[in-house]
Coordinates of C-alpha atoms and ligand atoms in Angstrom, one line a residue:
M828 CA -98.9 99.3 44.4
A829 CA -100.8 100.3 41.3
K830 CA -98.8 99.4 38.2
T831 CA -98.8 103.0 36.9
S832 CA -97.1 104.8 40.0
S833 CA -93.4 105.1 40.1
P834 CA -91.7 102.1 42.1
A835 CA -90.3 103.3 45.5
P836 CA -86.5 102.9 45.9
R837 CA -85.9 99.4 47.2
A838 CA -84.4 99.4 51.0
T839 CA -81.0 100.3 51.2
G840 CA -81.1 102.3 54.2
N841 CA -78.2 100.8 56.1
R842 CA -75.9 101.7 53.5
S843 CA -77.5 104.9 52.0
T844 CA -75.8 108.3 52.7
T845 CA -78.1 110.4 50.4
P846 CA -78.7 113.5 52.3
V847 CA -82.4 114.3 53.3
S848 CA -82.4 117.6 54.4
D849 CA -84.8 120.3 52.6
T850 CA -81.8 122.5 51.9
F851 CA -80.0 119.6 50.0
K852 CA -83.1 118.7 48.2
D853 CA -83.5 122.3 46.9
Y854 CA -79.9 122.7 46.1
I855 CA -79.9 119.4 44.1
A856 CA -83.1 120.3 42.3
S857 CA -81.6 123.6 41.1
N858 CA -79.1 124.9 38.5
W859 CA -79.4 122.4 35.7
A860 CA -78.9 123.5 32.1
D861 CA -81.7 123.0 29.8
R862 CA -81.9 119.6 28.0
Q863 CA -80.8 119.9 24.6
D864 CA -83.4 117.8 23.2
S865 CA -84.0 116.7 19.5
N866 CA -86.1 114.1 18.2
P867 CA -84.7 111.3 16.3
A868 CA -85.7 110.2 12.8
A869 CA -87.8 107.0 13.0
R870 CA -85.6 103.9 13.1
E871 CA -85.5 101.5 10.3
Q872 CA -87.8 98.9 12.0
A873 CA -90.7 101.4 12.8
A874 CA -92.4 100.9 9.4
F875 CA -92.0 96.9 9.8
A876 CA -93.5 97.1 13.4
A877 CA -96.3 99.3 12.0
A878 CA -97.2 96.7 9.3
R879 CA -96.9 94.0 11.9
R880 CA -99.5 96.0 14.2
S881 CA -101.7 96.5 11.3
R882 CA -102.0 92.8 10.3
L883 CA -102.8 91.9 14.0
S884 CA -105.4 94.7 14.0
K885 CA -107.4 93.2 11.2
M886 CA -107.1 89.9 13.1
Y887 CA -108.8 91.3 16.2
P888 CA -111.5 93.9 15.0
G889 CA -113.3 95.4 18.3
K890 CA -110.9 93.8 20.7
R891 CA -108.7 95.9 23.0
L892 CA -105.1 94.2 22.9
I893 CA -102.6 94.9 25.7
I894 CA -98.8 93.8 25.2
P895 CA -96.5 94.6 28.0
A896 CA -93.0 94.8 27.8
G897 CA -92.7 93.4 31.4
A898 CA -90.9 94.3 34.4
A899 CA -87.3 94.1 35.6
K900 CA -86.7 90.8 37.4
V901 CA -84.9 90.8 40.6
R902 CA -81.7 88.9 40.7
S903 CA -80.9 89.5 44.4
N904 CA -82.1 92.1 46.9
D905 CA -81.9 95.5 45.0
T906 CA -80.0 94.2 41.9
D907 CA -81.7 93.1 38.9
F908 CA -81.1 91.0 35.8
P909 CA -80.3 92.7 32.7
F910 CA -84.0 93.8 31.5
R911 CA -85.2 92.2 28.1
A912 CA -88.7 93.1 26.8
H913 CA -91.0 90.6 26.1
S914 CA -90.5 89.5 22.6
D915 CA -94.1 90.2 21.3
F916 CA -93.6 93.7 22.6
A917 CA -90.5 94.0 20.7
Y918 CA -91.9 92.6 17.7
L919 CA -95.0 95.0 17.6
T920 CA -93.2 98.2 18.7
G921 CA -89.6 97.8 17.2
W922 CA -88.2 98.7 20.7
G923 CA -85.3 96.3 21.5
A924 CA -82.4 96.5 24.0
D925 CA -83.5 100.2 24.6
S926 CA -86.9 99.4 25.8
E927 CA -88.1 100.9 29.1
P928 CA -89.1 98.2 31.8
D929 CA -93.0 98.4 32.5
S930 CA -93.9 99.7 29.1
V931 CA -97.2 98.8 27.7
L932 CA -98.3 98.8 24.1
V933 CA -102.2 99.1 23.8
L934 CA -104.1 98.6 20.5
E935 CA -107.5 100.5 21.2
P936 CA -110.3 99.4 19.1
E937 CA -111.7 101.9 16.8
E938 CA -114.5 102.4 14.2
S939 CA -112.2 100.8 11.7
G940 CA -109.0 99.1 13.1
H941 CA -106.9 100.4 16.2
Q942 CA -105.1 103.1 17.8
A943 CA -101.9 102.0 19.0
T944 CA -100.4 103.7 21.9
L945 CA -97.2 103.1 23.8
Y946 CA -97.4 103.8 27.7
F947 CA -94.0 104.3 29.3
R948 CA -92.3 105.8 32.3
E949 CA -90.7 109.0 30.6
R950 CA -87.9 110.6 32.2
A951 CA -88.3 112.5 35.6
G952 CA -88.0 116.1 36.0
R953 CA -85.2 117.6 38.1
D954 CA -88.0 118.7 40.4
S955 CA -88.6 115.3 41.5
D956 CA -86.1 113.5 43.7
E957 CA -86.4 110.3 41.6
F958 CA -83.3 111.4 39.2
Y959 CA -80.8 111.2 42.0
A960 CA -82.3 109.2 44.8
N961 CA -83.7 106.2 43.1
P962 CA -81.0 103.5 42.1
Q963 CA -83.4 101.5 40.3
I964 CA -84.8 104.2 37.8
G965 CA -83.0 107.2 38.6
E966 CA -80.9 109.2 35.8
F967 CA -78.0 109.7 38.1
W968 CA -77.9 105.8 38.5
I969 CA -78.8 104.3 35.1
G970 CA -78.9 107.1 33.0
P971 CA -81.7 109.3 31.4
R972 CA -84.7 108.1 30.2
P973 CA -86.2 109.4 26.8
S974 CA -89.0 111.7 26.4
L975 CA -92.5 110.9 25.2
A976 CA -91.7 113.0 22.2
Q977 CA -88.3 111.2 21.4
V978 CA -89.9 107.6 21.6
A979 CA -92.9 108.7 19.5
A980 CA -90.7 110.1 16.6
D981 CA -88.1 107.1 17.0
L982 CA -90.8 104.4 16.9
G983 CA -93.6 106.2 15.0
L984 CA -96.1 105.5 17.8
E985 CA -98.3 107.6 19.8
T986 CA -96.8 107.6 23.3
K987 CA -98.2 108.4 26.7
G988 CA -97.0 108.5 30.2
I989 CA -97.4 105.3 32.3
A990 CA -99.7 107.1 34.8
E991 CA -102.1 107.4 31.9
L992 CA -102.5 103.6 31.7
E993 CA -104.8 103.9 34.5
S994 CA -107.3 105.1 32.2
V995 CA -106.9 102.1 29.9
L996 CA -107.5 99.9 32.8
D997 CA -110.6 101.7 33.8
K998 CA -111.9 100.5 30.2
V999 CA -110.8 96.9 30.6
D1000 CA -113.8 94.4 29.9
S1001 CA -114.3 91.0 28.5
G1002 CA -113.4 92.4 25.0
T1003 CA -109.6 92.8 26.1
L1004 CA -106.9 90.5 25.5
I1005 CA -103.5 90.5 27.0
I1006 CA -100.3 88.7 26.4
R1007 CA -100.2 86.8 29.9
D1008 CA -96.8 85.9 30.3
A1009 CA -95.4 89.4 29.9
D1010 CA -96.1 91.0 33.2
R1011 CA -97.7 89.1 36.1
D1012 CA -98.8 92.2 38.0
L1013 CA -100.6 93.8 35.0
T1014 CA -102.1 90.6 34.1
D1015 CA -103.5 90.1 37.6
Q1016 CA -105.1 93.6 37.3
V1017 CA -106.6 93.1 33.9
D1018 CA -107.9 89.8 35.1
G1019 CA -109.5 91.4 38.2
R1020 CA -111.3 94.0 35.9
R1021 CA -112.6 91.3 33.4
L1022 CA -114.0 89.2 36.2
L1023 CA -116.0 92.2 37.5
D1024 CA -117.0 93.0 33.9
A1025 CA -118.2 89.5 33.1
E1026 CA -119.6 88.7 36.6
V1027 CA -117.6 85.3 36.7
D1028 CA -115.3 83.8 39.1
S1029 CA -112.5 82.7 36.8
V1030 CA -111.0 84.2 33.9
D1031 CA -111.4 82.7 30.5
E1032 CA -107.7 82.6 29.1
D1033 CA -108.4 81.2 25.8
G1034 CA -108.6 84.6 24.0
D1035 CA -105.2 85.6 25.6
L1036 CA -103.8 82.4 24.5
Q1037 CA -104.9 82.7 20.9
L1038 CA -103.5 86.2 20.8
A1039 CA -100.0 84.7 21.8
R1040 CA -100.3 81.9 19.3
D1041 CA -101.4 84.1 16.5
L1042 CA -98.2 86.3 17.2
S1043 CA -96.2 83.4 17.3
E1044 CA -97.6 82.4 13.9
A1045 CA -97.2 85.7 12.4
K1046 CA -93.4 85.5 13.2
L1047 CA -93.0 82.3 11.1
V1048 CA -92.3 84.2 7.9
K1049 CA -89.8 87.0 8.5
D1050 CA -90.0 90.5 6.8
E1051 CA -87.0 92.0 5.0
F1052 CA -85.9 93.8 8.1
E1053 CA -85.9 90.5 10.1
I1054 CA -83.8 89.0 7.5
S1055 CA -81.3 91.5 7.4
E1056 CA -80.9 91.6 11.2
L1057 CA -80.5 87.8 11.3
R1058 CA -77.7 88.2 8.5
K1059 CA -76.0 90.6 10.9
A1060 CA -76.5 88.5 13.9
V1061 CA -74.6 85.5 12.0
A1062 CA -72.0 87.9 10.8
A1063 CA -71.4 89.2 14.4
T1064 CA -71.4 85.4 15.7
K1065 CA -68.7 84.4 13.0
L1066 CA -66.3 87.0 14.6
G1067 CA -67.1 85.6 17.9
F1068 CA -66.2 82.3 16.8
D1069 CA -62.9 83.7 15.1
D1070 CA -62.0 85.2 18.5
V1071 CA -62.4 81.8 20.2
I1072 CA -60.0 80.3 17.9
G1073 CA -57.5 83.2 18.1
D1074 CA -57.7 82.7 22.1
F1075 CA -57.2 78.9 21.9
D1076 CA -53.6 78.9 23.4
A1077 CA -54.8 81.1 26.5
I1078 CA -58.0 78.8 26.6
V1079 CA -56.1 75.2 26.7
A1080 CA -53.8 76.9 29.3
H1081 CA -56.5 77.4 31.8
P1082 CA -57.9 74.7 33.9
R1083 CA -61.3 76.2 33.1
G1084 CA -60.8 76.7 29.4
E1085 CA -64.6 76.3 28.6
R1086 CA -65.2 79.5 30.8
L1087 CA -62.5 81.4 28.7
V1088 CA -64.4 80.3 25.5
E1089 CA -67.5 81.7 27.2
G1090 CA -65.8 84.8 28.1
T1091 CA -64.2 85.6 24.8
F1092 CA -67.6 84.9 22.7
N1093 CA -69.3 87.0 25.3
R1094 CA -66.8 90.0 24.6
R1095 CA -67.7 89.9 21.1
A1096 CA -71.6 89.7 21.7
R1097 CA -71.3 92.6 24.3
A1098 CA -69.1 94.6 21.7
D1099 CA -71.1 94.1 18.6
G1100 CA -74.4 93.2 19.6
N1101 CA -76.6 93.4 22.9
T1102 CA -75.5 90.2 24.3
V1103 CA -75.7 86.5 23.5
G1104 CA -79.1 85.2 22.3
Y1105 CA -78.9 82.0 24.9
D1106 CA -76.3 80.8 27.2
T1107 CA -73.1 79.6 25.4
I1108 CA -72.5 76.2 25.2
A1109 CA -68.8 75.5 25.5
A1110 CA -68.4 71.7 25.8
S1111 CA -65.1 70.5 25.3
G1112 CA -64.1 66.6 25.2
P1113 CA -67.0 64.5 26.8
H1114 CA -69.0 67.5 27.7
A1115 CA -70.1 67.6 24.2
C1116 CA -72.5 64.9 24.9
I1117 CA -74.4 67.0 27.2
L1118 CA -76.7 68.8 24.8
H1119 CA -77.2 72.1 26.8
W1120 CA -73.6 72.1 28.7
T1121 CA -73.8 75.8 29.9
R1122 CA -71.9 75.3 33.2
N1123 CA -68.6 75.6 31.1
T1124 CA -66.5 74.5 33.9
G1125 CA -64.2 72.0 32.2
P1126 CA -60.7 72.2 30.6
V1127 CA -60.4 72.5 26.8
R1128 CA -57.5 69.8 25.9
E1129 CA -55.3 69.3 23.0
G1130 CA -56.5 66.3 21.1
E1131 CA -60.2 66.7 22.0
M1132 CA -62.9 68.6 20.2
I1133 CA -64.9 71.5 21.5
L1134 CA -68.5 71.9 20.5
L1135 CA -69.4 75.7 20.7
D1136 CA -73.1 76.3 20.3
A1137 CA -73.2 80.3 20.7
G1138 CA -75.2 83.0 19.0
I1139 CA -75.1 86.7 19.1
E1140 CA -78.2 88.8 19.7
L1141 CA -78.4 92.4 18.3
E1142 CA -79.8 95.5 19.9
S1143 CA -82.9 94.4 17.9
Y1144 CA -82.9 91.0 19.8
Y1145 CA -82.5 89.1 16.6
T1146 CA -80.1 86.3 17.4
A1147 CA -78.1 83.8 15.4
D1148 CA -78.0 80.1 16.7
I1149 CA -74.7 78.6 15.5
T1150 CA -72.8 75.4 16.4
R1151 CA -69.3 74.4 15.3
T1152 CA -67.4 71.3 16.5
L1153 CA -63.7 72.1 16.3
P1154 CA -60.6 69.9 16.9
I1155 CA -58.6 71.9 19.4
S1156 CA -55.2 70.9 18.1
G1157 CA -56.2 72.0 14.4
K1158 CA -56.6 68.5 12.9
F1159 CA -59.6 65.9 13.3
S1160 CA -58.3 62.6 14.3
P1161 CA -59.6 59.5 12.0
I1162 CA -62.5 58.8 14.5
Q1163 CA -63.4 62.3 15.0
R1164 CA -63.3 62.9 11.4
K1165 CA -65.6 59.9 10.7
V1166 CA -68.1 61.1 13.1
Y1167 CA -67.9 64.9 12.0
E1168 CA -68.5 63.9 8.3
A1169 CA -71.4 61.7 9.2
V1170 CA -73.1 64.7 10.8
L1171 CA -72.1 67.1 8.0
E1172 CA -73.8 64.6 5.6
A1173 CA -76.9 64.5 7.6
A1174 CA -76.9 68.5 7.7
D1175 CA -76.3 68.6 3.8
A1176 CA -79.0 66.0 3.2
A1177 CA -81.5 68.0 5.2
F1178 CA -80.7 71.3 3.6
A1179 CA -80.9 69.8 0.1
I1180 CA -84.6 69.2 0.4
V1181 CA -85.5 72.6 1.8
K1182 CA -87.7 74.5 -0.7
P1183 CA -91.2 76.0 -0.4
G1184 CA -94.0 73.5 -0.1
I1185 CA -92.2 70.9 1.9
R1186 CA -93.4 70.1 5.3
F1187 CA -91.1 71.2 8.1
R1188 CA -90.9 67.7 9.6
E1189 CA -89.5 66.4 6.4
I1190 CA -86.3 68.2 7.3
H1191 CA -85.7 66.1 10.3
A1192 CA -86.5 62.9 8.4
A1193 CA -83.8 63.7 5.8
A1194 CA -81.2 64.2 8.3
M1195 CA -82.4 61.1 10.3
A1196 CA -82.1 58.8 7.2
V1197 CA -78.2 59.7 7.2
I1198 CA -77.9 59.3 10.8
A1199 CA -79.6 55.9 10.8
R1200 CA -77.5 54.7 7.9
K1201 CA -74.3 55.7 9.3
T1202 CA -74.8 54.3 12.7
A1203 CA -76.0 50.9 11.0
E1204 CA -72.9 50.8 8.7
W1205 CA -70.8 51.3 11.8
G1206 CA -72.6 48.4 13.4
L1207 CA -73.9 50.2 16.4
L1208 CA -77.5 49.4 15.8
P1209 CA -79.1 46.1 16.5
V1210 CA -81.2 46.1 13.4
S1211 CA -80.8 47.6 9.9
A1212 CA -81.2 51.3 9.1
E1213 CA -84.6 50.8 7.5
E1214 CA -85.9 49.0 10.5
S1215 CA -84.4 51.6 13.0
L1216 CA -86.1 54.2 11.0
D1217 CA -89.6 52.6 11.6
P1218 CA -91.4 54.8 14.0
G1219 CA -91.9 51.8 16.3
N1220 CA -88.0 51.5 16.7
Q1221 CA -85.9 54.7 16.4
Y1222 CA -82.5 52.9 17.8
H1223 CA -80.6 55.5 16.1
R1224 CA -82.0 58.1 18.2
R1225 CA -80.0 57.1 21.1
Y1226 CA -77.1 59.0 19.5
M1227 CA -79.2 62.2 18.7
V1228 CA -82.3 62.6 20.9
H1229 CA -83.0 66.2 19.8
G1230 CA -84.7 67.5 16.8
T1231 CA -83.0 68.9 13.9
S1232 CA -84.7 72.2 13.2
H1233 CA -86.4 75.1 14.8
H1234 CA -87.6 78.4 13.8
L1235 CA -85.1 81.3 14.6
G1236 CA -85.8 85.0 14.9
I1237 CA -86.4 87.3 17.8
D1238 CA -86.2 84.3 20.2
V1239 CA -83.7 81.7 19.7
H1240 CA -86.5 79.0 19.8
D1241 CA -88.9 81.3 17.8
C1242 CA -92.7 80.8 17.2
A1243 CA -92.7 78.5 20.1
K1244 CA -96.7 78.8 20.8
A1245 CA -97.5 78.2 16.9
R1246 CA -99.9 75.2 16.5
R1247 CA -98.3 72.1 15.6
E1248 CA -100.1 72.1 12.2
M1249 CA -98.3 75.6 11.4
Y1250 CA -95.0 74.6 12.6
L1251 CA -93.8 70.8 12.6
D1252 CA -96.6 69.7 10.5
G1253 CA -96.8 73.1 8.5
L1254 CA -95.6 73.8 5.0
V1255 CA -92.4 75.5 4.4
E1256 CA -92.6 79.0 2.9
P1257 CA -90.1 81.6 1.6
G1258 CA -89.0 83.9 4.3
M1259 CA -88.8 81.4 6.9
V1260 CA -85.8 81.2 9.0
F1261 CA -84.7 78.1 10.8
T1262 CA -81.8 75.9 12.2
I1263 CA -80.6 72.8 10.8
E1264 CA -78.5 71.0 13.5
P1265 CA -78.0 67.2 13.6
G1266 CA -75.6 65.8 15.9
L1267 CA -74.1 62.5 17.1
Y1268 CA -73.4 62.1 20.8
F1269 CA -71.7 58.9 22.1
Q1270 CA -72.0 59.1 25.9
P1271 CA -68.7 58.4 27.7
D1272 CA -70.5 55.3 29.4
D1273 CA -72.4 54.1 26.3
L1274 CA -71.9 50.3 26.2
T1275 CA -73.7 50.0 22.8
V1276 CA -70.6 51.5 20.9
P1277 CA -67.0 50.7 20.9
D1278 CA -64.5 52.4 23.2
E1279 CA -63.1 54.6 20.4
Y1280 CA -66.6 56.4 19.9
R1281 CA -67.1 57.0 23.6
G1282 CA -67.0 60.8 24.7
I1283 CA -67.3 62.0 21.2
G1284 CA -70.1 64.6 20.7
V1285 CA -70.4 66.6 17.2
R1286 CA -73.1 69.1 16.4
I1287 CA -73.2 71.3 13.1
E1288 CA -75.7 74.0 13.3
D1289 CA -76.6 76.2 10.6
N1290 CA -79.3 79.1 10.0
I1291 CA -81.2 78.6 6.9
L1292 CA -83.4 81.1 4.9
V1293 CA -86.1 79.8 2.8
T1294 CA -86.0 81.5 -0.6
E1295 CA -88.8 81.7 -3.5
N1296 CA -87.1 78.5 -5.2
G1297 CA -85.0 76.7 -2.4
A1298 CA -83.0 77.9 0.5
E1299 CA -79.8 79.7 1.5
N1300 CA -77.6 78.8 4.4
I1301 CA -77.0 82.4 5.9
S1302 CA -74.1 80.7 8.0
A1303 CA -72.3 79.0 5.2
G1304 CA -69.5 81.5 5.5
I1305 CA -68.6 80.1 9.1
P1306 CA -66.3 77.2 8.1
R1307 CA -68.1 73.7 8.2
T1308 CA -66.3 71.2 6.1
V1309 CA -63.3 69.3 7.2
P1310 CA -60.8 71.0 5.3
D1311 CA -62.4 74.4 5.8
V1312 CA -62.4 73.9 9.7
E1313 CA -58.9 72.8 9.6
N1314 CA -57.9 75.9 7.6
W1315 CA -59.6 78.0 9.7
L1316 CA -57.9 76.5 12.7
L1317 CA -54.4 77.3 11.1
G1318 CA -55.0 80.7 12.3
R1319 CA -54.3 79.4 15.7
T1320 CA -51.7 76.7 15.1
G1321 CA -50.0 78.3 12.0
K1322 CA -49.1 74.7 11.0
Ligands
LIG2532 N1 -78.6 76.7 21.3 C1 -79.9 75.9 21.3 C2 -80.4 75.4 20.3 O1 -79.6 75.0 19.4 O2 -81.5 74.8 20.0
MN2533 MN1 -80.6 75.6 17.7
MN2534 MN1 -77.8 76.2 19.1

């Protein structure tokens, strides 16, 4: 099926009761009030997306650039996962959670610059049967789609119906680049046409990969809109953490309390944002030692700590990524506190060095200096802290195998295709936003640590904005010191 035709309804014949008589079709197509349409004002991000397109245009003179939103993904039979447009598409259009599946942004080269056009499946007329008979895309089933004029006004972009994408595909030549991982079918079509044009057997993907890399690198420094969205995502996430603490009694009472934590956070994410920016890690007791514990099937017990790594994604797709490790009963035990304060010291040491001009990798090094010193002081390492920090040793990393920081934005692990020299080895610049998230994890069966440490896992994760002269912890309002965390939990215990 050509990409640009309407998808047929998926087979539901053995349970479908939609009448098929001509009498019914004529009847349901008639007697609808005119749509009361008005065009919205351009959304706030439209101007920012235009500036991003303009920067990209300058980098690719004469090239046709195709940035698909991607298709809905099947979860099972005729049921799809919630649709999420490709992040590069959202970045360049400003269309987030309300994007239409199968849309495509095309930057068509012109004499100078590019003409940007957004192709999408505009709403179907009442003279089609799509609106009542197609459960995947029909208006009766999933709600109305916007018109071409509405989206054009909303995003400040020229829009065309998806059928007209065919004429773009007809022009595809070896001067065309596509974001390959957004839409498999469309990429295959584009590849087929490029092969014909170049009269070769295999597609040279280098140009496509460079486009993806350049977009990742463009996202390293956030614009004003992105920073404001990230602040809002952090504020919503704070409310989600408050909600979880407020529900602790019910959470402790349930045999799968971790699932209740996930559910409570998710309620806030759906109410105040689009969804969660990644699967919530609700890791109580020894589960905290499993870095990406997302099964969340365990109990939450008094006397233990829960590591909650969760972030709310807004309708624009920008997400927070926050971790707090909380003593369920409201007070840290002496050993919990000792580990917690070491991790906090590592986080603070890393934050203290952040300013424009340092290398991104130095942030991790600052955190690791503290982790090595603490674990050496506690007698856990077979060598001194200095020796452990030697790149040839790294004994302390047994207790923290992950990195300390990653960029954050429209993706939780943002800018992932940036070159190493721009990311890990790159210089920190004003407008960058990244996490600082050191941890210490003592596995329940780790024979290198005394019994009292075993099963304790702590991570503290904040979201950091680089400013002209230093840095701002934009999640500092979510309690993180021992007294502040214990005070926060008073809301639950009242003690
Ligand atoms: N939530 C995943 C991470 O912290 O990177
Ligand atoms: Mn993170
Ligand atoms: Mn996280």
